[in-house]
Tab-separated table of C-alpha atoms in Angstrom:
chain	number	residue	atom	x	y	z
A	1	MET	CA	0.852	13.439	4.527
A	2	LEU	CA	3.340	11.793	2.725
A	3	THR	CA	5.670	11.841	5.454
A	4	GLN	CA	3.339	10.808	7.887
A	5	VAL	CA	2.454	7.566	6.028
A	6	GLN	CA	6.122	6.860	5.580
A	7	SER	CA	6.438	7.384	9.233
A	8	SER	CA	3.765	5.205	10.194
A	9	LEU	CA	5.330	2.312	8.031
A	10	SER	CA	8.433	2.704	9.050
A	11	GLU	CA	7.180	2.346	12.626
A	12	THR	CA	4.897	-0.443	11.832
A	13	TYR	CA	7.875	-2.433	10.375
A	14	ALA	CA	10.631	-1.169	12.371
A	15	VAL	CA	12.766	0.111	9.278
A	16	ASP	CA	14.834	2.719	8.994
A	17	CYS	CA	13.932	4.743	5.765
A	18	ALA	CA	16.478	7.201	5.418
A	19	LEU	CA	15.136	8.722	2.255
A	20	ASN	CA	12.433	11.136	2.666
A	21	ILE	CA	9.684	10.610	0.366
A	22	ASP	CA	8.797	14.195	-0.645
A	23	GLU	CA	12.329	14.324	-2.290
A	24	TYR	CA	11.751	11.422	-4.858
A	25	LEU	CA	7.590	12.982	-5.379
A	26	LEU	CA	6.356	14.147	-8.659
A	27	THR	CA	3.082	15.464	-8.989
A	28	ASP	CA	3.018	16.819	-12.850
A	29	ARG	CA	1.317	14.122	-15.152
A	30	ALA	CA	2.997	15.383	-18.356
A	31	GLN	CA	6.201	15.080	-16.810
A	32	ALA	CA	5.597	11.995	-15.532
A	33	ALA	CA	4.154	10.778	-18.873
A	34	ALA	CA	7.987	11.861	-20.101
A	35	PHE	CA	9.737	9.530	-17.843
A	36	GLY	CA	7.258	6.511	-18.866
A	37	SER	CA	4.052	6.878	-20.752
A	38	ALA	CA	3.371	3.303	-20.597
A	39	ALA	CA	3.466	3.206	-17.097
A	40	LEU	CA	0.329	5.891	-16.852
A	41	LYS	CA	-1.442	3.771	-19.776
A	42	ASN	CA	-4.536	2.805	-17.178
A	43	GLY	CA	-5.276	6.401	-16.386
A	44	THR	CA	-3.415	5.784	-12.628
A	45	ASP	CA	-3.071	8.752	-10.117
A	46	GLU	CA	-0.246	6.923	-8.682
A	47	THR	CA	3.212	5.134	-10.197
A	48	LEU	CA	6.278	4.606	-8.991
A	49	PHE	CA	9.258	4.533	-11.256
A	50	VAL	CA	12.252	2.344	-10.986
A	51	VAL	CA	15.552	2.684	-13.332
A	52	GLU	CA	18.505	0.546	-12.485
A	53	GLN	CA	21.540	2.544	-14.083
A	54	GLU	CA	25.319	1.627	-13.495
A	55	GLY	CA	24.551	-0.376	-10.614
A	56	GLU	CA	22.441	2.268	-8.667
A	57	LEU	CA	18.757	2.185	-8.256
A	58	LEU	CA	16.834	5.544	-9.271
A	59	VAL	CA	13.301	5.936	-7.924
A	60	SER	CA	10.460	8.329	-8.494
A	61	LEU	CA	6.935	8.395	-6.926
A	62	PHE	CA	4.116	9.954	-9.130
A	63	LEU	CA	1.252	11.148	-7.364
A	64	ASP	CA	-1.317	13.287	-9.127
A	65	GLU	CA	-1.392	16.686	-8.159
A	66	ASN	CA	-5.485	16.591	-8.014
A	67	LEU	CA	-5.193	13.589	-5.842
A	68	LEU	CA	-3.073	15.751	-3.440
A	69	GLU	CA	-5.006	18.737	-3.607
A	70	ARG	CA	-8.102	16.386	-2.961
A	71	LEU	CA	-6.734	15.134	0.253
A	72	GLN	CA	-5.662	18.491	1.195
A	73	GLU	CA	-8.837	19.623	1.083
A	74	ASP	CA	-10.739	16.482	2.670
A	75	ASN	CA	-7.720	15.429	4.871
A	76	PRO	CA	-8.244	11.823	5.653
A	77	LEU	CA	-5.696	12.171	8.808
A	78	GLU	CA	-8.236	14.426	10.326
A	79	SER	CA	-11.447	12.671	9.363
A	80	LEU	CA	-11.260	9.349	7.431
A	81	HIS	CA	-14.560	8.305	5.681
A	82	HIS	CA	-15.767	6.226	2.616
A	83	GLN	CA	-15.415	9.238	0.122
A	84	ASN	CA	-11.747	9.859	0.861
A	85	LEU	CA	-10.776	6.548	1.493
A	86	GLY	CA	-10.030	5.404	-2.226
A	87	ASP	CA	-7.692	8.530	-2.354
A	88	PHE	CA	-5.956	7.816	0.895
A	89	CYS	CA	-4.978	4.421	-0.510
A	90	GLU	CA	-3.960	5.626	-3.608
A	91	VAL	CA	-1.191	7.643	-1.670
A	92	ILE	CA	-0.719	4.294	0.946
A	93	GLU	CA	-0.263	2.196	-1.943
A	94	GLY	CA	2.653	4.662	-3.672
A	95	VAL	CA	4.475	4.895	-0.310
A	96	SER	CA	4.415	1.337	0.347
A	97	HIS	CA	5.731	0.811	-3.001
A	98	PHE	CA	8.524	3.229	-2.565
A	99	MET	CA	9.316	1.623	0.796
A	100	CYS	CA	9.151	-1.862	-0.115
A	101	VAL	CA	11.635	-1.392	-3.152
A	102	THR	CA	14.018	0.851	-1.230
A	103	HIS	CA	14.050	-1.458	1.822
A	104	ARG	CA	14.819	-4.619	-0.582
A	105	ALA	CA	17.203	-2.701	-2.592
A	106	SER	CA	19.221	-1.755	0.388
A	107	ALA	CA	19.382	-5.619	1.388
A	108	GLU	CA	20.350	-6.837	-2.251
A	109	ARG	CA	17.131	-8.422	-2.764
A	110	GLN	CA	14.874	-8.176	-5.740
A	111	THR	CA	11.245	-7.413	-5.492
A	112	SER	CA	8.644	-9.219	-7.438
A	113	LEU	CA	5.369	-6.948	-8.743
A	114	LEU	CA	3.389	-9.628	-7.070
A	115	GLU	CA	5.071	-8.942	-3.710
A	116	LEU	CA	4.715	-4.917	-4.312
A	117	GLU	CA	1.132	-5.259	-4.702
A	118	LEU	CA	0.359	-7.658	-2.044
A	119	GLN	CA	2.439	-5.543	0.280
A	120	ALA	CA	0.489	-2.383	-0.716
A	121	GLU	CA	-2.897	-4.194	-0.096
A	122	VAL	CA	-1.900	-5.252	3.374
A	123	ASP	CA	-0.583	-1.505	4.090
A	124	LYS	CA	-3.657	0.184	2.946
A	125	PHE	CA	-5.638	-2.133	5.263
A	126	ILE	CA	-3.586	-1.568	8.492
A	127	LEU	CA	-3.033	2.304	8.145
A	128	SER	CA	-6.816	2.948	7.336
A	129	LEU	CA	-8.077	0.376	9.953
A	130	ARG	CA	-5.793	1.961	12.634
A	131	LEU	CA	-6.794	5.580	11.682
A	132	ALA	CA	-10.544	4.799	11.695
A	133	ALA	CA	-10.050	3.149	15.087
A	134	VAL	CA	-7.825	6.367	16.432
A	135	GLN	CA	-10.967	8.526	15.093
A	136	GLN	CA	-13.345	6.235	16.777
A	137	ASP	CA	-15.616	5.357	13.380
A	138	ILE	CA	-16.984	2.081	14.356
A	139	ALA	CA	-18.937	1.833	11.330
A	140	LEU	CA	-15.818	2.473	8.922
A	141	THR	CA	-13.712	-0.165	11.105
A	142	ARG	CA	-16.457	-2.853	10.960
A	143	THR	CA	-16.647	-2.280	7.222
A	144	LEU	CA	-13.453	-1.585	6.043
A	145	HIS	CA	-12.517	-5.093	5.301
A	146	SER	CA	-15.207	-5.755	2.691
A	147	ARG	CA	-14.809	-2.082	1.424
A	148	LEU	CA	-11.111	-2.840	0.653
A	149	TYR	CA	-11.659	-6.652	-0.145
A	150	GLU	CA	-14.890	-7.402	-1.589
A	151	HIS	CA	-16.441	-4.010	-2.879
A	152	ILE	CA	-13.800	-3.483	-5.671
A	153	THR	CA	-13.477	-3.352	-9.461
A	154	PHE	CA	-10.307	-3.276	-11.783
A	155	ARG	CA	-9.692	-0.888	-14.417
A	156	GLU	CA	-10.680	-2.255	-17.771
A	157	THR	CA	-7.695	-1.211	-19.641
A	158	LEU	CA	-5.558	-3.855	-17.356
A	159	ASP	CA	-4.530	-6.832	-19.800
A	160	ALA	CA	-5.137	-10.183	-18.346
A	161	HIS	CA	-1.805	-10.913	-16.643
A	162	GLU	CA	-2.193	-7.487	-14.856
A	163	THR	CA	-5.907	-8.476	-13.976
A	164	HIS	CA	-4.545	-11.556	-12.205
A	165	ARG	CA	-1.945	-10.160	-10.290
A	166	TYR	CA	-3.818	-7.380	-8.826
A	167	GLN	CA	-6.834	-10.097	-8.073
A	168	GLU	CA	-4.123	-12.524	-6.557
A	169	ALA	CA	-2.799	-9.590	-4.367
A	170	ASN	CA	-5.982	-8.568	-2.952
A	171	ARG	CA	-7.153	-12.162	-2.340
A	172	LEU	CA	-3.863	-12.962	-0.198
A	173	ALA	CA	-4.371	-9.786	1.309
A	174	ALA	CA	-7.705	-10.343	2.375
A	175	ARG	CA	-6.894	-13.394	4.133
A	176	PHE	CA	-4.225	-12.173	5.516
A	177	CYS	CA	-5.583	-9.391	7.219
A	178	TYR	CA	-8.709	-10.771	7.952
A	179	GLY	CA	-7.691	-12.618	11.459
A	180	LEU	CA	-5.645	-9.797	12.374
A	181	GLN	CA	-8.074	-6.821	12.609
A	182	GLN	CA	-8.850	-6.982	16.318
A	183	ALA	CA	-5.658	-7.155	17.162
A	184	LEU	CA	-4.437	-4.388	14.580
A	185	ILE	CA	-6.804	-2.070	16.412
A	186	GLU	CA	-5.332	-2.843	19.763
A	187	GLN	CA	-1.938	-2.628	18.594
A	188	THR	CA	-0.957	-5.861	20.181
A	189	ASP	CA	2.654	-6.907	20.379
A	190	ALA	CA	1.892	-10.154	18.613
A	191	ALA	CA	0.178	-8.182	15.641
A	192	ASN	CA	3.292	-5.795	15.464
A	193	GLU	CA	5.857	-8.984	15.459
A	194	ALA	CA	3.465	-10.776	12.804
A	195	LEU	CA	3.809	-7.604	10.587
A	196	ARG	CA	7.271	-7.055	10.919
A	197	ARG	CA	8.117	-11.000	9.906
A	198	PHE	CA	5.648	-10.547	6.956
A	199	PHE	CA	7.314	-7.777	5.549
A	200	ARG	CA	10.649	-9.326	5.816
A	201	MET	CA	9.493	-12.647	4.260
A	202	PRO	CA	10.094	-13.438	0.509
A	203	ILE	CA	7.146	-13.761	-1.276
A	204	ALA	CA	7.111	-17.405	-1.693
A	205	GLU	CA	6.994	-17.833	2.158
A	206	LYS	CA	4.504	-14.728	2.171
A	207	VAL	CA	2.103	-16.977	0.056
A	208	SER	CA	2.664	-20.068	1.992
A	209	LEU	CA	1.985	-18.615	5.171
A	210	ILE	CA	-1.331	-17.231	4.237
A	211	ALA	CA	-2.454	-20.445	2.503
A	212	THR	CA	-1.842	-22.225	6.308
A	213	GLN	CA	-4.372	-19.581	8.020
A	214	SER	CA	-7.364	-21.297	8.679
A	215	TRP	CA	-9.930	-18.608	7.315
A	216	GLN	CA	-11.206	-19.584	4.094
A	217	GLY	CA	-12.876	-16.294	2.752
């Protein structure tokens, strides 16, 4: 599943990800805690570990083995529904973080935490919407935007700064994705071009672009 998500994002943004995500995967929570227990303090099932060492970037993606087992038993690629949507989005978020960090690093660009979260929020909507459309789940297609961007809660263990970052990423992604819904389902050239431009923009340009959109949700 991870390689399929990675391939979908690579195709969406027309980027060549030479790194196979399976080779950077960590599923054991105890081992992940040994790398960075603070990163798992909120009980998350997904964390990207990034360390810069002697001019090189060391990356490892933690996805809890229980999460992956649930998705193996209830595969969203075969049938995406409200019960497995949350787990599927966790995987998309992790893969999105991995691809964004490695792509920026290859271009010798830094990545802010807000940019990572914003891109992941967009990627969750894009892949889930397209999958629901392919599976001809009209109800999920119609309600996905509100499910991902309105009916949400944030972990109580987040501090105020973290909560604000997640809220801002959610708000910006909601506004960016709203007007693209039908074009994304139809996979029009205009939608693909818009996504590829957005992916490559610095965070300041992304925020500025979203601010100019007419939808005020």
